[in-house]
Amino acid sequence: MNLREIGLRVRDRRIALGLSQQRLARLSGLSRATINQLETGRLEDLGVAKLTALMDLVGLHLETAEQPRPRHGLRMAARTASVSYRVPLDSRELSRALAAGDLPTALKPQVATLLDDTPLPIIVSMVEEVARSKGIAPRIVWRHLAGWAQALRSPRQAWSAT
């Protein structure tokens, strides 16, 4: 559930409770503008503490659950990394390399693209898939990816050592 969906639910509860935006704002300690932006899907960000307090106030709660990951994260990652290259990155070869930690020279350009440009949720899905299929702990795959990122000097903040 995203902030826009939460805003719609808050709006529905506010109306069901007979509250104006102004009254809800006063009760929650937020501004009326914040309530309005939340309900209309225009609010960029709201801290967790403020959001959960507001939701508690109107009788809503936020449940957490794992989102289903794409089943083919490895294939999607390999395809994303191959867009600019004539020779596509083979997902089986990538899987073997991720499990072993050895980066073949022939894969370096595509892996550099993977590390820099592949959306992080796809990378997470790829790590889960490789770990599951190879029977290894995901932290090992993450360690290999981080080592490759350092060796290939990836500029992506997600791979920085600090």
PDB file of C-alpha atoms in Angstrom:
ATOM      1  CA  MET A   1       0.000   0.000   0.000  1.00  0.00           C
ATOM      2  CA  ASN A   2       1.392   3.393  -0.936  1.00  0.00           C
ATOM      3  CA  LEU A   3       0.794   6.854   0.521  1.00  0.00           C
ATOM      4  CA  ARG A   4      -1.856   7.652  -2.092  1.00  0.00           C
ATOM      5  CA  GLU A   5      -3.895   4.546  -1.198  1.00  0.00           C
ATOM      6  CA  ILE A   6      -3.540   5.307   2.503  1.00  0.00           C
ATOM      7  CA  GLY A   7      -4.763   8.844   1.832  1.00  0.00           C
ATOM      8  CA  LEU A   8      -7.900   7.524   0.151  1.00  0.00           C
ATOM      9  CA  ARG A   9      -8.621   5.244   3.101  1.00  0.00           C
ATOM     10  CA  VAL A  10      -8.043   8.089   5.576  1.00  0.00           C
ATOM     11  CA  ARG A  11     -10.451  10.253   3.558  1.00  0.00           C
ATOM     12  CA  ASP A  12     -13.129   7.537   3.587  1.00  0.00           C
ATOM     13  CA  ARG A  13     -12.765   7.068   7.362  1.00  0.00           C
ATOM     14  CA  ARG A  14     -12.767  10.827   8.006  1.00  0.00           C
ATOM     15  CA  ILE A  15     -16.030  11.194   6.082  1.00  0.00           C
ATOM     16  CA  ALA A  16     -17.549   8.127   7.782  1.00  0.00           C
ATOM     17  CA  LEU A  17     -16.626   9.642  11.152  1.00  0.00           C
ATOM     18  CA  GLY A  18     -18.201  12.969  10.213  1.00  0.00           C
ATOM     19  CA  LEU A  19     -14.950  14.893  10.541  1.00  0.00           C
ATOM     20  CA  SER A  20     -13.899  17.851   8.460  1.00  0.00           C
ATOM     21  CA  GLN A  21     -10.329  18.081   7.250  1.00  0.00           C
ATOM     22  CA  GLN A  22      -9.828  20.980   9.654  1.00  0.00           C
ATOM     23  CA  ARG A  23     -11.118  18.997  12.647  1.00  0.00           C
ATOM     24  CA  LEU A  24      -9.002  15.957  11.746  1.00  0.00           C
ATOM     25  CA  ALA A  25      -5.990  18.225  11.372  1.00  0.00           C
ATOM     26  CA  ARG A  26      -6.533  19.668  14.848  1.00  0.00           C
ATOM     27  CA  LEU A  27      -7.055  16.234  16.391  1.00  0.00           C
ATOM     28  CA  SER A  28      -3.968  14.784  14.728  1.00  0.00           C
ATOM     29  CA  GLY A  29      -1.639  17.737  15.154  1.00  0.00           C
ATOM     30  CA  LEU A  30      -1.133  18.018  11.398  1.00  0.00           C
ATOM     31  CA  SER A  31      -2.020  20.952   9.186  1.00  0.00           C
ATOM     32  CA  ARG A  32      -5.215  20.962   7.131  1.00  0.00           C
ATOM     33  CA  ALA A  33      -3.030  21.308   4.033  1.00  0.00           C
ATOM     34  CA  THR A  34      -1.216  18.080   4.953  1.00  0.00           C
ATOM     35  CA  ILE A  35      -4.525  16.248   5.418  1.00  0.00           C
ATOM     36  CA  ASN A  36      -5.770  17.615   2.091  1.00  0.00           C
ATOM     37  CA  GLN A  37      -2.590  16.647   0.251  1.00  0.00           C
ATOM     38  CA  LEU A  38      -2.648  13.169   1.801  1.00  0.00           C
ATOM     39  CA  GLU A  39      -6.264  12.598   0.795  1.00  0.00           C
ATOM     40  CA  THR A  40      -5.754  13.867  -2.752  1.00  0.00           C
ATOM     41  CA  GLY A  41      -2.554  11.904  -3.345  1.00  0.00           C
ATOM     42  CA  ARG A  42      -0.345  14.974  -3.631  1.00  0.00           C
ATOM     43  CA  LEU A  43       1.634  14.486  -0.413  1.00  0.00           C
ATOM     44  CA  GLU A  44       5.238  13.593  -1.193  1.00  0.00           C
ATOM     45  CA  ASP A  45       6.222  12.253   2.218  1.00  0.00           C
ATOM     46  CA  LEU A  46       4.895  11.838   5.743  1.00  0.00           C
ATOM     47  CA  GLY A  47       6.902  10.358   8.578  1.00  0.00           C
ATOM     48  CA  VAL A  48       5.942   6.963   9.929  1.00  0.00           C
ATOM     49  CA  ALA A  49       5.197   8.259  13.433  1.00  0.00           C
ATOM     50  CA  LYS A  50       2.821  10.946  12.145  1.00  0.00           C
ATOM     51  CA  LEU A  51       1.192   8.587   9.666  1.00  0.00           C
ATOM     52  CA  THR A  52       0.574   5.801  12.192  1.00  0.00           C
ATOM     53  CA  ALA A  53      -0.759   8.295  14.747  1.00  0.00           C
ATOM     54  CA  LEU A  54      -3.194   9.664  12.148  1.00  0.00           C
ATOM     55  CA  MET A  55      -4.259   6.178  11.117  1.00  0.00           C
ATOM     56  CA  ASP A  56      -4.768   5.123  14.743  1.00  0.00           C
ATOM     57  CA  LEU A  57      -6.879   8.219  15.282  1.00  0.00           C
ATOM     58  CA  VAL A  58      -9.313   7.285  12.496  1.00  0.00           C
ATOM     59  CA  GLY A  59      -9.278   3.572  13.336  1.00  0.00           C
ATOM     60  CA  LEU A  60      -7.018   2.303  10.582  1.00  0.00           C
ATOM     61  CA  HIS A  61      -3.896   0.237  10.917  1.00  0.00           C
ATOM     62  CA  LEU A  62      -1.052  -0.529   8.591  1.00  0.00           C
ATOM     63  CA  GLU A  63      -0.287  -4.193   8.095  1.00  0.00           C
ATOM     64  CA  THR A  64       3.006  -5.315   6.730  1.00  0.00           C
ATOM     65  CA  ALA A  65       3.350  -8.282   4.453  1.00  0.00           C
ATOM     66  CA  GLU A  66       5.920  -9.437   1.967  1.00  0.00           C
ATOM     67  CA  GLN A  67       5.111  -8.324  -1.530  1.00  0.00           C
ATOM     68  CA  PRO A  68       5.317 -11.108  -4.038  1.00  0.00           C
ATOM     69  CA  ARG A  69       8.552 -10.676  -5.935  1.00  0.00           C
ATOM     70  CA  PRO A  70       8.735 -11.240  -9.656  1.00  0.00           C
ATOM     71  CA  ARG A  71       9.397 -14.920 -10.245  1.00  0.00           C
ATOM     72  CA  HIS A  72      11.936 -14.295 -12.918  1.00  0.00           C
ATOM     73  CA  GLY A  73      14.152 -11.707 -11.245  1.00  0.00           C
ATOM     74  CA  LEU A  74      17.311 -13.301 -12.598  1.00  0.00           C
ATOM     75  CA  ARG A  75      16.035 -13.269 -16.163  1.00  0.00           C
ATOM     76  CA  MET A  76      14.730  -9.698 -15.790  1.00  0.00           C
ATOM     77  CA  ALA A  77      18.084  -8.529 -14.397  1.00  0.00           C
ATOM     78  CA  ALA A  78      20.004 -10.223 -17.214  1.00  0.00           C
ATOM     79  CA  ARG A  79      17.692  -8.698 -19.801  1.00  0.00           C
ATOM     80  CA  THR A  80      17.993  -5.211 -18.276  1.00  0.00           C
ATOM     81  CA  ALA A  81      21.781  -5.479 -18.225  1.00  0.00           C
ATOM     82  CA  SER A  82      21.851  -6.598 -21.872  1.00  0.00           C
ATOM     83  CA  VAL A  83      19.903  -3.748 -23.455  1.00  0.00           C
ATOM     84  CA  SER A  84      22.933  -1.892 -24.829  1.00  0.00           C
ATOM     85  CA  TYR A  85      24.968  -4.940 -25.798  1.00  0.00           C
ATOM     86  CA  ARG A  86      24.998  -7.148 -28.876  1.00  0.00           C
ATOM     87  CA  VAL A  87      25.737 -10.268 -26.819  1.00  0.00           C
ATOM     88  CA  PRO A  88      23.054 -10.747 -24.168  1.00  0.00           C
ATOM     89  CA  LEU A  89      23.926 -11.672 -20.606  1.00  0.00           C
ATOM     90  CA  ASP A  90      22.972 -15.318 -20.125  1.00  0.00           C
ATOM     91  CA  SER A  91      20.952 -15.690 -16.920  1.00  0.00           C
ATOM     92  CA  ARG A  92      22.356 -19.174 -16.193  1.00  0.00           C
ATOM     93  CA  GLU A  93      25.911 -17.917 -16.528  1.00  0.00           C
ATOM     94  CA  LEU A  94      25.076 -14.939 -14.308  1.00  0.00           C
ATOM     95  CA  SER A  95      23.556 -17.285 -11.725  1.00  0.00           C
ATOM     96  CA  ARG A  96      26.678 -19.465 -11.644  1.00  0.00           C
ATOM     97  CA  ALA A  97      28.919 -16.411 -11.324  1.00  0.00           C
ATOM     98  CA  LEU A  98      26.806 -14.921  -8.525  1.00  0.00           C
ATOM     99  CA  ALA A  99      26.902 -18.181  -6.577  1.00  0.00           C
ATOM    100  CA  ALA A 100      30.640 -18.716  -7.033  1.00  0.00           C
ATOM    101  CA  GLY A 101      31.666 -15.088  -6.707  1.00  0.00           C
ATOM    102  CA  ASP A 102      33.946 -15.241  -9.739  1.00  0.00           C
ATOM    103  CA  LEU A 103      33.181 -12.616 -12.372  1.00  0.00           C
ATOM    104  CA  PRO A 104      34.235 -13.809 -15.830  1.00  0.00           C
ATOM    105  CA  THR A 105      35.920 -11.095 -17.886  1.00  0.00           C
ATOM    106  CA  ALA A 106      33.390 -11.559 -20.693  1.00  0.00           C
ATOM    107  CA  LEU A 107      30.541 -10.605 -18.336  1.00  0.00           C
ATOM    108  CA  LYS A 108      32.102  -7.456 -16.890  1.00  0.00           C
ATOM    109  CA  PRO A 109      30.442  -4.885 -19.197  1.00  0.00           C
ATOM    110  CA  GLN A 110      26.943  -6.306 -18.711  1.00  0.00           C
ATOM    111  CA  VAL A 111      27.453  -6.799 -14.968  1.00  0.00           C
ATOM    112  CA  ALA A 112      28.616  -3.183 -14.665  1.00  0.00           C
ATOM    113  CA  THR A 113      25.376  -2.127 -16.351  1.00  0.00           C
ATOM    114  CA  LEU A 114      23.400  -4.454 -14.086  1.00  0.00           C
ATOM    115  CA  LEU A 115      24.985  -2.956 -10.966  1.00  0.00           C
ATOM    116  CA  ASP A 116      24.479   0.647 -12.113  1.00  0.00           C
ATOM    117  CA  ASP A 117      21.111   0.595 -13.878  1.00  0.00           C
ATOM    118  CA  THR A 118      18.952  -2.351 -12.853  1.00  0.00           C
ATOM    119  CA  PRO A 119      16.120  -1.326 -10.503  1.00  0.00           C
ATOM    120  CA  LEU A 120      16.928  -2.417  -6.957  1.00  0.00           C
ATOM    121  CA  PRO A 121      13.723  -4.472  -6.478  1.00  0.00           C
ATOM    122  CA  ILE A 122      14.781  -6.578  -9.481  1.00  0.00           C
ATOM    123  CA  ILE A 123      18.251  -7.027  -7.976  1.00  0.00           C
ATOM    124  CA  VAL A 124      16.693  -8.131  -4.670  1.00  0.00           C
ATOM    125  CA  SER A 125      14.508 -10.614  -6.538  1.00  0.00           C
ATOM    126  CA  MET A 126      17.544 -11.857  -8.474  1.00  0.00           C
ATOM    127  CA  VAL A 127      19.509 -12.415  -5.248  1.00  0.00           C
ATOM    128  CA  GLU A 128      16.611 -14.351  -3.706  1.00  0.00           C
ATOM    129  CA  GLU A 129      16.237 -16.488  -6.814  1.00  0.00           C
ATOM    130  CA  VAL A 130      19.951 -17.309  -7.110  1.00  0.00           C
ATOM    131  CA  ALA A 131      20.265 -18.101  -3.403  1.00  0.00           C
ATOM    132  CA  ARG A 132      17.225 -20.366  -3.499  1.00  0.00           C
ATOM    133  CA  SER A 133      18.222 -22.192  -6.690  1.00  0.00           C
ATOM    134  CA  LYS A 134      21.854 -22.683  -5.625  1.00  0.00           C
ATOM    135  CA  GLY A 135      21.057 -23.536  -2.001  1.00  0.00           C
ATOM    136  CA  ILE A 136      23.204 -20.767  -0.541  1.00  0.00           C
ATOM    137  CA  ALA A 137      22.499 -17.931   1.865  1.00  0.00           C
ATOM    138  CA  PRO A 138      21.421 -14.652   0.218  1.00  0.00           C
ATOM    139  CA  ARG A 139      24.121 -12.793   2.181  1.00  0.00           C
ATOM    140  CA  ILE A 140      26.755 -14.666   0.161  1.00  0.00           C
ATOM    141  CA  VAL A 141      25.252 -13.448  -3.111  1.00  0.00           C
ATOM    142  CA  TRP A 142      25.067  -9.902  -1.699  1.00  0.00           C
ATOM    143  CA  ARG A 143      28.721 -10.131  -0.700  1.00  0.00           C
ATOM    144  CA  HIS A 144      29.661 -11.183  -4.233  1.00  0.00           C
ATOM    145  CA  LEU A 145      27.620  -8.352  -5.760  1.00  0.00           C
ATOM    146  CA  ALA A 146      29.186  -5.791  -3.424  1.00  0.00           C
ATOM    147  CA  GLY A 147      32.660  -7.056  -4.284  1.00  0.00           C
ATOM    148  CA  TRP A 148      31.920  -6.819  -7.993  1.00  0.00           C
ATOM    149  CA  ALA A 149      30.542  -3.302  -7.545  1.00  0.00           C
ATOM    150  CA  GLN A 150      33.732  -2.251  -5.800  1.00  0.00           C
ATOM    151  CA  ALA A 151      35.956  -3.925  -8.407  1.00  0.00           C
ATOM    152  CA  LEU A 152      33.995  -2.353 -11.270  1.00  0.00           C
ATOM    153  CA  ARG A 153      33.830   1.011  -9.452  1.00  0.00           C
ATOM    154  CA  SER A 154      30.072   1.306  -9.610  1.00  0.00           C
ATOM    155  CA  PRO A 155      28.950   4.869  -8.907  1.00  0.00           C
ATOM    156  CA  ARG A 156      25.603   3.698  -7.506  1.00  0.00           C
ATOM    157  CA  GLN A 157      25.120   4.803  -3.907  1.00  0.00           C
ATOM    158  CA  ALA A 158      23.594   1.440  -2.961  1.00  0.00           C
ATOM    159  CA  TRP A 159      26.995  -0.203  -3.416  1.00  0.00           C
ATOM    160  CA  SER A 160      29.091   2.338  -1.530  1.00  0.00           C
ATOM    161  CA  ALA A 161      31.156   0.941   1.326  1.00  0.00           C
ATOM    162  CA  THR A 162      30.095   3.671   3.748  1.00  0.00           C
TER     163      THR A 162
END
